[in-house]
XYZ file of C-alpha atoms in Angstrom:
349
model
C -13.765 17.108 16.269
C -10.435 16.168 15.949
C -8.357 13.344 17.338
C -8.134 14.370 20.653
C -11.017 12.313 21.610
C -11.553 9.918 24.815
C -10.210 6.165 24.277
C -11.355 3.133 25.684
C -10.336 -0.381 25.529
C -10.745 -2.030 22.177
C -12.799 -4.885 24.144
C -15.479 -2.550 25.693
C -16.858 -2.239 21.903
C -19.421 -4.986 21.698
C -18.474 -7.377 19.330
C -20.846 -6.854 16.468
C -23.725 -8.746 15.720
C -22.978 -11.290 12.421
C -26.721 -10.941 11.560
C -27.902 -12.665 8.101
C -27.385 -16.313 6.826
C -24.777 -15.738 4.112
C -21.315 -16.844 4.789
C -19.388 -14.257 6.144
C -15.438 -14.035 4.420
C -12.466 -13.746 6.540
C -11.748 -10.512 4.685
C -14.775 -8.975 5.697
C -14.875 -10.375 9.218
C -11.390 -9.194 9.584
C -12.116 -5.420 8.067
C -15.311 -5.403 10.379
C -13.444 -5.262 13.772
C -11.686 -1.744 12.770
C -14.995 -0.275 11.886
C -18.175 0.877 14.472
C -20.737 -1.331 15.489
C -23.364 -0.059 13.087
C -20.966 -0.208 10.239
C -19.386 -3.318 11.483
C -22.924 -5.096 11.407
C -23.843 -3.784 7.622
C -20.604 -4.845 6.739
C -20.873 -8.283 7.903
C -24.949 -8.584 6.023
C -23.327 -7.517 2.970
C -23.913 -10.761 0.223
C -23.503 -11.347 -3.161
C -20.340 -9.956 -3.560
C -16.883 -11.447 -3.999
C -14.426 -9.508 -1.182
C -11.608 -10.846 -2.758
C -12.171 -8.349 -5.268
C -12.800 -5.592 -2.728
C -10.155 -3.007 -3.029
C -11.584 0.290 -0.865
C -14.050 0.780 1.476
C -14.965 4.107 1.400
C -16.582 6.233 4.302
C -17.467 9.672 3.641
C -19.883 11.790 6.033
C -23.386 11.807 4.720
C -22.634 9.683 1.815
C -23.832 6.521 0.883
C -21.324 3.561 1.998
C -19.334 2.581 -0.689
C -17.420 -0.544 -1.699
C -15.130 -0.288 -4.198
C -13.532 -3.560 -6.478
C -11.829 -4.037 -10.065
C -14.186 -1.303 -12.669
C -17.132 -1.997 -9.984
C -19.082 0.520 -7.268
C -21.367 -1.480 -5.257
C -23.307 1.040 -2.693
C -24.483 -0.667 0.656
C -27.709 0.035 2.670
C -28.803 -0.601 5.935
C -28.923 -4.508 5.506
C -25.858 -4.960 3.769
C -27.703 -4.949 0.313
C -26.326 -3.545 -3.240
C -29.038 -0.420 -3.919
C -28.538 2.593 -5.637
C -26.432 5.844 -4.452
C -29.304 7.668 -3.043
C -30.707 4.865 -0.697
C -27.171 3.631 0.412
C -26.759 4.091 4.588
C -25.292 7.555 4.951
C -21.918 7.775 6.833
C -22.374 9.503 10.406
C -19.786 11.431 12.005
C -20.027 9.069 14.787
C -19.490 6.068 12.527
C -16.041 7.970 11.414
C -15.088 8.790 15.333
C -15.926 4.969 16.309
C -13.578 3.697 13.462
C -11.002 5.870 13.954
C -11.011 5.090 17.768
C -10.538 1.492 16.666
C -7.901 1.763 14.318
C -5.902 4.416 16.521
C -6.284 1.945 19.577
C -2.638 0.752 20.014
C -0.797 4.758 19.875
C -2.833 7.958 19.248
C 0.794 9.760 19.266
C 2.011 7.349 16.112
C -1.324 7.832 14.177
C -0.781 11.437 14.514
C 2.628 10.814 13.255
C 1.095 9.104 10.244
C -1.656 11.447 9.743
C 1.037 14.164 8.923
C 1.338 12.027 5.545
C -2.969 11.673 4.906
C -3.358 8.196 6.352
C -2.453 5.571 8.935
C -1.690 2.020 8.472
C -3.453 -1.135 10.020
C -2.482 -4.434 11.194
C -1.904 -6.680 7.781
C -0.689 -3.456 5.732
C -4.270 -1.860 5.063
C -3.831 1.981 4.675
C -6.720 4.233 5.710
C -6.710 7.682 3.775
C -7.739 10.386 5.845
C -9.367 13.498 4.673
C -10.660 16.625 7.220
C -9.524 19.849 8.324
C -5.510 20.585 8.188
C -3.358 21.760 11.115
C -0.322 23.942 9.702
C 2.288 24.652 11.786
C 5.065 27.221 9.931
C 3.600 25.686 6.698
C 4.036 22.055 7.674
C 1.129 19.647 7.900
C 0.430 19.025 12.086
C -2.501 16.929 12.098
C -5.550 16.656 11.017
C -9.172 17.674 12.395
C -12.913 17.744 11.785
C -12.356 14.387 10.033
C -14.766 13.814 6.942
C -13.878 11.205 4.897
C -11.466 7.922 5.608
C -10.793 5.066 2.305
C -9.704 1.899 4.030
C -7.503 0.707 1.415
C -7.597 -3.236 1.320
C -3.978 -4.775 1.358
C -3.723 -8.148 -0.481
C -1.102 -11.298 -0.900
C -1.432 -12.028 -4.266
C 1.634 -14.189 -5.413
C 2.784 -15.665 -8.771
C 2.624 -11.996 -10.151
C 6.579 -12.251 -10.379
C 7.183 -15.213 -11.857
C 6.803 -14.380 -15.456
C 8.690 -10.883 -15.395
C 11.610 -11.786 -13.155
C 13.767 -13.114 -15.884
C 13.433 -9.641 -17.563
C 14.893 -8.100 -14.544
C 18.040 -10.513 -13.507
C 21.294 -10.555 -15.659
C 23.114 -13.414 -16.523
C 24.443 -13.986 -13.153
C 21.139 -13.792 -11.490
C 21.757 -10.175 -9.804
C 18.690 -7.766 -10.061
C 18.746 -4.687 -12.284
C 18.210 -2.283 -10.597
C 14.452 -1.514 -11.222
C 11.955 0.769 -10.861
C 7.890 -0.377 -10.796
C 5.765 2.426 -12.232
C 1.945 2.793 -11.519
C -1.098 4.901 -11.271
C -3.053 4.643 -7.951
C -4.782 0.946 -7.190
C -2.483 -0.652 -10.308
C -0.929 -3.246 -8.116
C 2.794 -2.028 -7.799
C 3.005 -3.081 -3.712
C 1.787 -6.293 -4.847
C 4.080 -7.271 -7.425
C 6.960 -5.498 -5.039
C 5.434 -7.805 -2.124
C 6.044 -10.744 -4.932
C 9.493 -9.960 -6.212
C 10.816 -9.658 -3.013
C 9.705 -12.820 -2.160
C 10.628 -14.695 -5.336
C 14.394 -12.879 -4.543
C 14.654 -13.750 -1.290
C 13.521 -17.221 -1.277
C 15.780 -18.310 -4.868
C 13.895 -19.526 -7.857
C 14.747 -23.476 -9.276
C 12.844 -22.754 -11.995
C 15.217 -19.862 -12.739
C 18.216 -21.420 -11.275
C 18.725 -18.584 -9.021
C 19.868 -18.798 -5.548
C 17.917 -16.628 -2.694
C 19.743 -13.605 -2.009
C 19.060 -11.146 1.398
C 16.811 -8.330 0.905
C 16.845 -5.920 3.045
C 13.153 -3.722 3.250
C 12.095 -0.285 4.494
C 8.235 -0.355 5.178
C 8.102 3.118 5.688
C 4.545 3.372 5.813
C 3.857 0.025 6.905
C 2.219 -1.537 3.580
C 4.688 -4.185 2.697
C 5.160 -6.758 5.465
C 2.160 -5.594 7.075
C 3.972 -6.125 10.719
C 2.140 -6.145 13.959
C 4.369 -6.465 16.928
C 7.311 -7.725 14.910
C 5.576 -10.300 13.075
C 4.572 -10.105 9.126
C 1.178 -10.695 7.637
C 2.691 -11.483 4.460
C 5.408 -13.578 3.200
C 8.343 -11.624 1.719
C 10.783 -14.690 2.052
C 12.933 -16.828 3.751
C 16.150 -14.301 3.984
C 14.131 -10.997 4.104
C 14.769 -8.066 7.082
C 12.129 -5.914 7.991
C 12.532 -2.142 9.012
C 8.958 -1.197 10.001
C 7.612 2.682 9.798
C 11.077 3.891 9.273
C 12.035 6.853 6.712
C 13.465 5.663 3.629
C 16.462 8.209 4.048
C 17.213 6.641 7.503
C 15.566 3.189 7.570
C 18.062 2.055 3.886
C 21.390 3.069 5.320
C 20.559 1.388 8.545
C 19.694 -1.776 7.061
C 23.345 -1.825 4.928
C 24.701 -1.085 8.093
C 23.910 -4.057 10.135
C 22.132 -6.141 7.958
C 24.535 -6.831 5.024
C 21.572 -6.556 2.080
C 22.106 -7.502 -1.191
C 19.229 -6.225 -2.747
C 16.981 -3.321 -0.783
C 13.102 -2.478 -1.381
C 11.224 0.677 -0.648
C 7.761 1.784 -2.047
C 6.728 5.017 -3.145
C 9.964 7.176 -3.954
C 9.520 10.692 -4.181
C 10.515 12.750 -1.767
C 14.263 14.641 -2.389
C 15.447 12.598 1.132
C 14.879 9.602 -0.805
C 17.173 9.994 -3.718
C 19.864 11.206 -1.419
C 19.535 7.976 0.456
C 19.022 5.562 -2.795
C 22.249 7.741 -3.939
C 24.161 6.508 -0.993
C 22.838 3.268 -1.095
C 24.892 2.814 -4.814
C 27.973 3.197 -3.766
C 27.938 -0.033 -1.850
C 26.948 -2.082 -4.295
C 23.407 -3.252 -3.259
C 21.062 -3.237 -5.703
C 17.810 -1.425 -5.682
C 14.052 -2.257 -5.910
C 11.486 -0.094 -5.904
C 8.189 1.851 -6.719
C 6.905 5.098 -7.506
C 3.265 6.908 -8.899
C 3.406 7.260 -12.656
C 1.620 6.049 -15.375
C 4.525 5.872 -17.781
C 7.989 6.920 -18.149
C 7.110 9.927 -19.612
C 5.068 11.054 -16.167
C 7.584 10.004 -14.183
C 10.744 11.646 -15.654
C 8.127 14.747 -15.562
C 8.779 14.436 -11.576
C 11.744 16.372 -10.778
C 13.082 13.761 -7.935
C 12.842 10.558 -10.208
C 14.453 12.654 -12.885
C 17.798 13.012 -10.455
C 17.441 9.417 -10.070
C 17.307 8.701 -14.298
C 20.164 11.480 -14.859
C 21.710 9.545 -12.366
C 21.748 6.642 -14.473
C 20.453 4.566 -11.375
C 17.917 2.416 -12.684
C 18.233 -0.880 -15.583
C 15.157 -1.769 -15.513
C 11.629 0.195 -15.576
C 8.389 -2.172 -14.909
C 4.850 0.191 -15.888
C 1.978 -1.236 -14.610
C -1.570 -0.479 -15.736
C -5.534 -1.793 -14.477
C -6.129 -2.247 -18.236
C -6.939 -6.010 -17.507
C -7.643 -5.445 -13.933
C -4.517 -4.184 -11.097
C -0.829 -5.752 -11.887
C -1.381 -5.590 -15.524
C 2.702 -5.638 -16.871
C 2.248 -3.045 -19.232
C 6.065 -3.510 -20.630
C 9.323 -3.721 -19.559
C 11.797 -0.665 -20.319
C 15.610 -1.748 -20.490
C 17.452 1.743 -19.975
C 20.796 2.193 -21.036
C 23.812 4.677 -19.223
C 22.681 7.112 -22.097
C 19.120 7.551 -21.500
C 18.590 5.682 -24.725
C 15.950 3.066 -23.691
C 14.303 -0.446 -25.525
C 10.998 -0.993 -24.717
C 9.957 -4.932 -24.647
C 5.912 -5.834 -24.240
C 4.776 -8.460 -21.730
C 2.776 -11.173 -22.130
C 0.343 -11.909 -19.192
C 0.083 -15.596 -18.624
């Protein structure tokens, strides 16, 4: 089956039942109402663990149901209990069709749009990965069908990460370097990004920096986490939102009518981006951003970022690691006009 399925409202699902005496988290009750009612109701038995530290849910037909936190697999049966793989509650395909009804509710056309890219985006910035059958259309992704697998993705607010590595990426006169985050997968690059831009925005006393507008493009919806306009998270006080616009439009847009001094994106890699980031430079704004690589090294291996370093565009290079858990500030590269670079360790703390 595909997407093409039959919808109906979001309110004719019965709510589902919070069975067990445990106190249920707002995390999980929240992640509960995009999922079935059988999986909502394991979901919400499920005890003993911390959600906080919940990272991915992962649903995969006839597979065990898996949460997934910091170094930690925790597989769920029918009662919400922690048992090994092979008596975990195996994912239906109806459990997959009922949660991607829910989470497709509000436009089937823009989750299609979204699927194009592997995943669509929820209310409060959690990205579902989706995984099936692909549509190609003159060699272009379409859509996806005979869905088997989705990895809810769980977005979190986590601030303070910035405080103790902004001073390594302001000059004297408080402007930003302009800076690049690097990390693998689930390393915590959109939360420190979520962080910095907040810390920017709002002005630091502790720093003696004043606030300074940032302009954002939340191409795929992580960052603000925006649902009808408003933000689930706090990226400051003089902050504007472009939600689930392209990079290569959504940044010359915002220095268009929004006068940014500093803009954020996440996840720079396609050859659209650096044309737009390009642009971007020659009016002075300053850029923050993020892209997949484990070190410098990896990422100067990616032919896009490497326009972007021959360029001479970035100051500042922030790699990230889960060595001591997601966020961990591996160092702190200070790259020079000559490719020459100085590499400074950070302390955590």
């Amino acid at each position: 089956m595909s997407l093409h399925y039959t919808f109906h409202p979001i309110n004719s699902n019965p709510e589902p039942k919070r069975q067990g005496k445990g106190t249920v988290s707002q995390t999980q009750d929240n992640l509960s109402h995009w999922l079935g009612e059988k999986l909502a109701n394991i979901l919400l038995q499920v005890q003993g663990i911390t959600f906080k530290d919940i990272e991915e849910i992962r649903l995969r037909i006839d597979r065990p149901f898996l949460l997934l936190g910091n170094h930690k697999e925790v597989f769920i049966d029918e009662q919400g209990s922690a048992v090994p793989p092979e008596k975990g509650y195996r994912i239906r395909r109806e459990d997959i069709l009922q949660a991607l009804e829910r989470m497709t509710q509000s436009s089937l056309y823009a989750a299609e749009e979204e699927m194009k890219q592997g995943f669509i985006t929820l209310p409060g910035g959690h990205r579902v990965g989706i995984t099936g059958e692909a549509i190609l259309k003159q060699g272009q992704v379409q859509t996806l069908k005979h869905i088997s697998a989705l990895n809810i993705r769980v977005a979190k607010a986590v601030e303070g990460k910035a405080e103790h590595i902004l001073p390594k990426l302001l000059s004297r006169d408080g402007s930003l370097y302009h800076t690049l985050i690097l990390s693998p997968p689930r390393a915590g690059k959109t939360t420190l990004l979520r962080d910095l831009i907040r810390k920017i925005s709002d002005g630091s006393p502790a720093l003696h920096t004043r606030g300074q507008t940032v302009g954002v493009v939340d191409e795929r919806r992580e960052l603000a986490g925006m649902w009808q306009g408003i933000p689930a998270y706090d990226l400051g006080y003089r902050t504007d939102i472009l939600d689930g616009c392209p990079k290569r439009m959504g940044i010359n847009m915002l220095i268009r009518s929004m006068s940014p001094q500093v803009i954020a994106v996440d996840e720079l890699g396609h050859p659209e981006d650096v044309e737009a980031v390009l642009d971007a430079l020659r009016t002075g704004v300053k850029i923050l951003s993020t892209a997949h690589a484990s070190n410098l090294e990896e990422a100067l291996s990616r032919p896009t970022l490497r326009v972007l370093f021959e360029a001479g565009v970035f100051e500042r290079v922030v790699v990230l690691s889960r060595r001591h858990g997601p966020g961990t500030v591996e160092e702190v590269i200070v790259l020079h006009q000559e490719q020459e670079c100085h590499r400074g360790k950070v302390r955590e703390g």
